[in-house]
Amino acid sequence: MIVLALDTAGSACSVALWRDGEVIAARSLPLARGHAEALMPMVREVAAAAAIDLATPDLFAVAIGPGAFTGLRIGIAAAAGMALAANRPILGISSLEIAAHAVPVAERQRRDVLVVLDSRREELFVQLFDSDLAPLGGPACSAPAGLAALCGDRPLTVTGD
């Protein structure tokens, strides 16, 4: 199975192609703004690097937030357009879940994972996962001072931006 994944929800613009569970091409640029201008050239670069036509992926995946509203619209619209043109399904994935899955297994053994993303509005998007990355609650918005209550006394691996 070939998957084309897009993430424009945060402070980076990222594109990756997976084939049978392995990344075959990827590109990520740190961007505060400019996702609309950067995304499609990056998609074409990644597809060319993997020698794949944009009609080839079996699935299109896209980060659906939480994150920057404009960035989310850009990524979702691009993924939806490509999926529609290729007559393939599209899958939305939480930005918090994406960040949790980026934590290596060795760093989360017997530890819960706390994902913390900057909302850029003096609050944080947070979600707690167990060591197998099953959610221990839903996503939440928290003031930085509220993190201690969420963490409790348990050992945690913390990730995010």
PDB file of C-alpha atoms in Angstrom:
ATOM      1  CA  MET A   1       0.000   0.000   0.000  1.00  0.00           C
ATOM      2  CA  ILE A   2       1.261   3.468  -0.888  1.00  0.00           C
ATOM      3  CA  VAL A   3       0.236   6.421   1.305  1.00  0.00           C
ATOM      4  CA  LEU A   4       0.837  10.104   0.623  1.00  0.00           C
ATOM      5  CA  ALA A   5       0.700  12.089   3.877  1.00  0.00           C
ATOM      6  CA  LEU A   6       0.514  15.859   4.369  1.00  0.00           C
ATOM      7  CA  ASP A   7       0.934  17.925   7.530  1.00  0.00           C
ATOM      8  CA  THR A   8       0.377  21.677   7.387  1.00  0.00           C
ATOM      9  CA  ALA A   9      -1.179  22.060  10.840  1.00  0.00           C
ATOM     10  CA  GLY A  10       1.781  23.560  12.670  1.00  0.00           C
ATOM     11  CA  SER A  11       5.048  25.381  12.245  1.00  0.00           C
ATOM     12  CA  ALA A  12       6.264  23.072   9.483  1.00  0.00           C
ATOM     13  CA  CYS A  13       5.044  21.945   6.095  1.00  0.00           C
ATOM     14  CA  SER A  14       5.628  18.205   5.679  1.00  0.00           C
ATOM     15  CA  VAL A  15       5.024  15.643   2.945  1.00  0.00           C
ATOM     16  CA  ALA A  16       5.854  11.932   3.065  1.00  0.00           C
ATOM     17  CA  LEU A  17       5.290   8.855   0.943  1.00  0.00           C
ATOM     18  CA  TRP A  18       5.076   5.420   2.537  1.00  0.00           C
ATOM     19  CA  ARG A  19       5.189   2.094   0.751  1.00  0.00           C
ATOM     20  CA  ASP A  20       4.218  -0.949   2.808  1.00  0.00           C
ATOM     21  CA  GLY A  21       4.931   0.812   6.111  1.00  0.00           C
ATOM     22  CA  GLU A  22       8.293   2.350   5.190  1.00  0.00           C
ATOM     23  CA  VAL A  23       9.010   5.960   4.274  1.00  0.00           C
ATOM     24  CA  ILE A  24      10.264   6.059   0.699  1.00  0.00           C
ATOM     25  CA  ALA A  25      10.486   9.847   0.335  1.00  0.00           C
ATOM     26  CA  ALA A  26       9.831  12.801   2.621  1.00  0.00           C
ATOM     27  CA  ARG A  27      10.380  16.528   2.903  1.00  0.00           C
ATOM     28  CA  SER A  28       9.712  18.950   5.736  1.00  0.00           C
ATOM     29  CA  LEU A  29      10.282  22.694   5.918  1.00  0.00           C
ATOM     30  CA  PRO A  30      10.001  24.820   9.054  1.00  0.00           C
ATOM     31  CA  LEU A  31       7.423  27.472   8.104  1.00  0.00           C
ATOM     32  CA  ALA A  32       5.498  29.947  10.207  1.00  0.00           C
ATOM     33  CA  ARG A  33       3.633  31.073   7.073  1.00  0.00           C
ATOM     34  CA  GLY A  34       3.607  30.181   3.397  1.00  0.00           C
ATOM     35  CA  HIS A  35       2.226  26.632   3.517  1.00  0.00           C
ATOM     36  CA  ALA A  36       0.022  27.331   0.482  1.00  0.00           C
ATOM     37  CA  GLU A  37       2.994  28.274  -1.684  1.00  0.00           C
ATOM     38  CA  ALA A  38       5.261  25.485  -0.433  1.00  0.00           C
ATOM     39  CA  LEU A  39       2.962  22.458  -0.257  1.00  0.00           C
ATOM     40  CA  MET A  40       2.332  21.432  -3.867  1.00  0.00           C
ATOM     41  CA  PRO A  41       5.949  21.908  -5.029  1.00  0.00           C
ATOM     42  CA  MET A  42       6.968  19.723  -2.071  1.00  0.00           C
ATOM     43  CA  VAL A  43       4.374  17.091  -3.056  1.00  0.00           C
ATOM     44  CA  ARG A  44       5.770  17.040  -6.608  1.00  0.00           C
ATOM     45  CA  GLU A  45       9.363  16.791  -5.273  1.00  0.00           C
ATOM     46  CA  VAL A  46       8.529  13.872  -3.002  1.00  0.00           C
ATOM     47  CA  ALA A  47       6.593  12.066  -5.738  1.00  0.00           C
ATOM     48  CA  ALA A  48       9.485  12.564  -8.179  1.00  0.00           C
ATOM     49  CA  ALA A  49      12.032  11.336  -5.614  1.00  0.00           C
ATOM     50  CA  ALA A  50       9.979   8.161  -5.171  1.00  0.00           C
ATOM     51  CA  ALA A  51       9.263   7.863  -8.921  1.00  0.00           C
ATOM     52  CA  ILE A  52       5.532   7.821  -8.200  1.00  0.00           C
ATOM     53  CA  ASP A  53       2.740   9.518 -10.119  1.00  0.00           C
ATOM     54  CA  LEU A  54       0.286  11.454  -7.936  1.00  0.00           C
ATOM     55  CA  ALA A  55      -2.531   9.132  -9.044  1.00  0.00           C
ATOM     56  CA  THR A  56      -0.636   6.128  -7.630  1.00  0.00           C
ATOM     57  CA  PRO A  57      -1.181   6.376  -3.843  1.00  0.00           C
ATOM     58  CA  ASP A  58      -3.785   4.004  -2.433  1.00  0.00           C
ATOM     59  CA  LEU A  59      -4.583   6.430   0.385  1.00  0.00           C
ATOM     60  CA  PHE A  60      -4.130  10.126   1.107  1.00  0.00           C
ATOM     61  CA  ALA A  61      -3.597  11.059   4.763  1.00  0.00           C
ATOM     62  CA  VAL A  62      -3.682  14.546   6.251  1.00  0.00           C
ATOM     63  CA  ALA A  63      -3.238  16.160   9.655  1.00  0.00           C
ATOM     64  CA  ILE A  64      -6.605  17.530  10.832  1.00  0.00           C
ATOM     65  CA  GLY A  65      -5.486  19.473  13.890  1.00  0.00           C
ATOM     66  CA  PRO A  66      -5.502  20.871  16.318  1.00  0.00           C
ATOM     67  CA  GLY A  67      -3.372  23.479  14.642  1.00  0.00           C
ATOM     68  CA  ALA A  68      -3.345  26.698  12.669  1.00  0.00           C
ATOM     69  CA  PHE A  69      -6.690  27.132  10.914  1.00  0.00           C
ATOM     70  CA  THR A  70      -5.265  28.393   7.621  1.00  0.00           C
ATOM     71  CA  GLY A  71      -2.637  25.651   7.532  1.00  0.00           C
ATOM     72  CA  LEU A  72      -5.276  23.012   8.225  1.00  0.00           C
ATOM     73  CA  ARG A  73      -7.470  24.263   5.384  1.00  0.00           C
ATOM     74  CA  ILE A  74      -4.524  24.189   2.971  1.00  0.00           C
ATOM     75  CA  GLY A  75      -3.519  20.617   3.833  1.00  0.00           C
ATOM     76  CA  ILE A  76      -7.050  19.237   3.923  1.00  0.00           C
ATOM     77  CA  ALA A  77      -8.008  20.917   0.631  1.00  0.00           C
ATOM     78  CA  ALA A  78      -4.864  19.623  -1.101  1.00  0.00           C
ATOM     79  CA  ALA A  79      -5.336  16.068   0.191  1.00  0.00           C
ATOM     80  CA  ALA A  80      -9.037  16.098  -0.685  1.00  0.00           C
ATOM     81  CA  GLY A  81      -8.317  17.374  -4.197  1.00  0.00           C
ATOM     82  CA  MET A  82      -5.651  14.752  -4.877  1.00  0.00           C
ATOM     83  CA  ALA A  83      -7.802  11.967  -3.402  1.00  0.00           C
ATOM     84  CA  LEU A  84     -10.779  13.041  -5.499  1.00  0.00           C
ATOM     85  CA  ALA A  85      -8.686  13.238  -8.683  1.00  0.00           C
ATOM     86  CA  ALA A  86      -7.200   9.782  -8.032  1.00  0.00           C
ATOM     87  CA  ASN A  87     -10.524   8.308  -6.821  1.00  0.00           C
ATOM     88  CA  ARG A  88      -8.844   7.181  -3.596  1.00  0.00           C
ATOM     89  CA  PRO A  89      -9.828   7.464   0.073  1.00  0.00           C
ATOM     90  CA  ILE A  90      -8.616  10.201   2.390  1.00  0.00           C
ATOM     91  CA  LEU A  91      -7.836   9.748   6.082  1.00  0.00           C
ATOM     92  CA  GLY A  92      -7.659  12.568   8.621  1.00  0.00           C
ATOM     93  CA  ILE A  93      -5.284  12.070  11.557  1.00  0.00           C
ATOM     94  CA  SER A  94      -5.035  14.174  14.718  1.00  0.00           C
ATOM     95  CA  SER A  95      -1.894  16.300  14.990  1.00  0.00           C
ATOM     96  CA  LEU A  96      -1.571  15.132  18.603  1.00  0.00           C
ATOM     97  CA  GLU A  97      -1.703  11.485  17.512  1.00  0.00           C
ATOM     98  CA  ILE A  98       0.903  12.135  14.810  1.00  0.00           C
ATOM     99  CA  ALA A  99       3.260  13.634  17.405  1.00  0.00           C
ATOM    100  CA  ALA A 100       2.680  10.715  19.795  1.00  0.00           C
ATOM    101  CA  HIS A 101       3.542   8.172  17.105  1.00  0.00           C
ATOM    102  CA  ALA A 102       6.828   9.980  16.428  1.00  0.00           C
ATOM    103  CA  VAL A 103       8.112   8.978  19.889  1.00  0.00           C
ATOM    104  CA  PRO A 104      10.427   5.947  19.553  1.00  0.00           C
ATOM    105  CA  VAL A 105       9.264   2.781  21.332  1.00  0.00           C
ATOM    106  CA  ALA A 106      12.372   2.776  23.550  1.00  0.00           C
ATOM    107  CA  GLU A 107      11.446   6.213  24.913  1.00  0.00           C
ATOM    108  CA  ARG A 108       7.919   5.228  25.908  1.00  0.00           C
ATOM    109  CA  GLN A 109       8.332   1.793  27.461  1.00  0.00           C
ATOM    110  CA  ARG A 110       6.316   1.731  30.684  1.00  0.00           C
ATOM    111  CA  ARG A 111       5.720   5.486  30.371  1.00  0.00           C
ATOM    112  CA  ASP A 112       2.714   7.464  29.298  1.00  0.00           C
ATOM    113  CA  VAL A 113       3.254  10.003  26.514  1.00  0.00           C
ATOM    114  CA  LEU A 114       2.166  13.617  26.881  1.00  0.00           C
ATOM    115  CA  VAL A 115       1.916  15.558  23.624  1.00  0.00           C
ATOM    116  CA  VAL A 116       2.111  19.346  23.957  1.00  0.00           C
ATOM    117  CA  LEU A 117       1.650  21.615  20.925  1.00  0.00           C
ATOM    118  CA  ASP A 118       1.805  25.415  20.977  1.00  0.00           C
ATOM    119  CA  SER A 119      -1.553  26.904  19.957  1.00  0.00           C
ATOM    120  CA  ARG A 120       0.170  30.259  19.300  1.00  0.00           C
ATOM    121  CA  ARG A 121      -2.520  31.876  21.456  1.00  0.00           C
ATOM    122  CA  GLU A 122      -0.873  31.595  24.877  1.00  0.00           C
ATOM    123  CA  GLU A 123      -2.410  28.152  25.348  1.00  0.00           C
ATOM    124  CA  LEU A 124      -1.287  24.623  24.635  1.00  0.00           C
ATOM    125  CA  PHE A 125      -2.992  21.767  22.822  1.00  0.00           C
ATOM    126  CA  VAL A 126      -2.397  18.639  24.919  1.00  0.00           C
ATOM    127  CA  GLN A 127      -3.293  14.958  24.966  1.00  0.00           C
ATOM    128  CA  LEU A 128      -2.128  12.061  27.100  1.00  0.00           C
ATOM    129  CA  PHE A 129      -1.483   8.586  25.627  1.00  0.00           C
ATOM    130  CA  ASP A 130      -0.451   5.316  27.274  1.00  0.00           C
ATOM    131  CA  SER A 131       2.803   3.578  26.331  1.00  0.00           C
ATOM    132  CA  ASP A 132       1.000   1.746  23.500  1.00  0.00           C
ATOM    133  CA  LEU A 133      -0.257   5.145  22.265  1.00  0.00           C
ATOM    134  CA  ALA A 134      -3.906   4.549  23.131  1.00  0.00           C
ATOM    135  CA  PRO A 135      -5.479   7.868  24.189  1.00  0.00           C
ATOM    136  CA  LEU A 136      -5.995   8.256  27.941  1.00  0.00           C
ATOM    137  CA  GLY A 137      -8.375  11.142  27.348  1.00  0.00           C
ATOM    138  CA  GLY A 138      -9.395  13.499  24.625  1.00  0.00           C
ATOM    139  CA  PRO A 139      -7.466  16.432  23.280  1.00  0.00           C
ATOM    140  CA  ALA A 140      -7.586  19.540  25.450  1.00  0.00           C
ATOM    141  CA  CYS A 141      -6.513  23.152  25.454  1.00  0.00           C
ATOM    142  CA  SER A 142      -4.573  24.171  28.557  1.00  0.00           C
ATOM    143  CA  ALA A 143      -2.777  27.163  29.975  1.00  0.00           C
ATOM    144  CA  PRO A 144       0.899  26.317  30.545  1.00  0.00           C
ATOM    145  CA  ALA A 145       0.304  26.479  34.310  1.00  0.00           C
ATOM    146  CA  GLY A 146      -2.303  23.700  33.999  1.00  0.00           C
ATOM    147  CA  LEU A 147       0.161  21.092  32.723  1.00  0.00           C
ATOM    148  CA  ALA A 148       1.243  19.991  36.197  1.00  0.00           C
ATOM    149  CA  ALA A 149      -2.303  18.876  37.046  1.00  0.00           C
ATOM    150  CA  LEU A 150      -2.503  16.876  33.826  1.00  0.00           C
ATOM    151  CA  CYS A 151       0.840  15.165  34.412  1.00  0.00           C
ATOM    152  CA  GLY A 152       0.281  13.945  37.947  1.00  0.00           C
ATOM    153  CA  ASP A 153       3.087  11.973  39.605  1.00  0.00           C
ATOM    154  CA  ARG A 154       3.590   9.342  36.904  1.00  0.00           C
ATOM    155  CA  PRO A 155       6.697   9.072  34.732  1.00  0.00           C
ATOM    156  CA  LEU A 156       6.065  10.640  31.335  1.00  0.00           C
ATOM    157  CA  THR A 157       7.687  11.059  27.989  1.00  0.00           C
ATOM    158  CA  VAL A 158       6.841  14.554  26.768  1.00  0.00           C
ATOM    159  CA  THR A 159       6.891  15.443  23.081  1.00  0.00           C
ATOM    160  CA  GLY A 160       5.625  18.185  20.800  1.00  0.00           C
ATOM    161  CA  ASP A 161       6.763  21.576  19.703  1.00  0.00           C
TER     162      ASP A 161
END
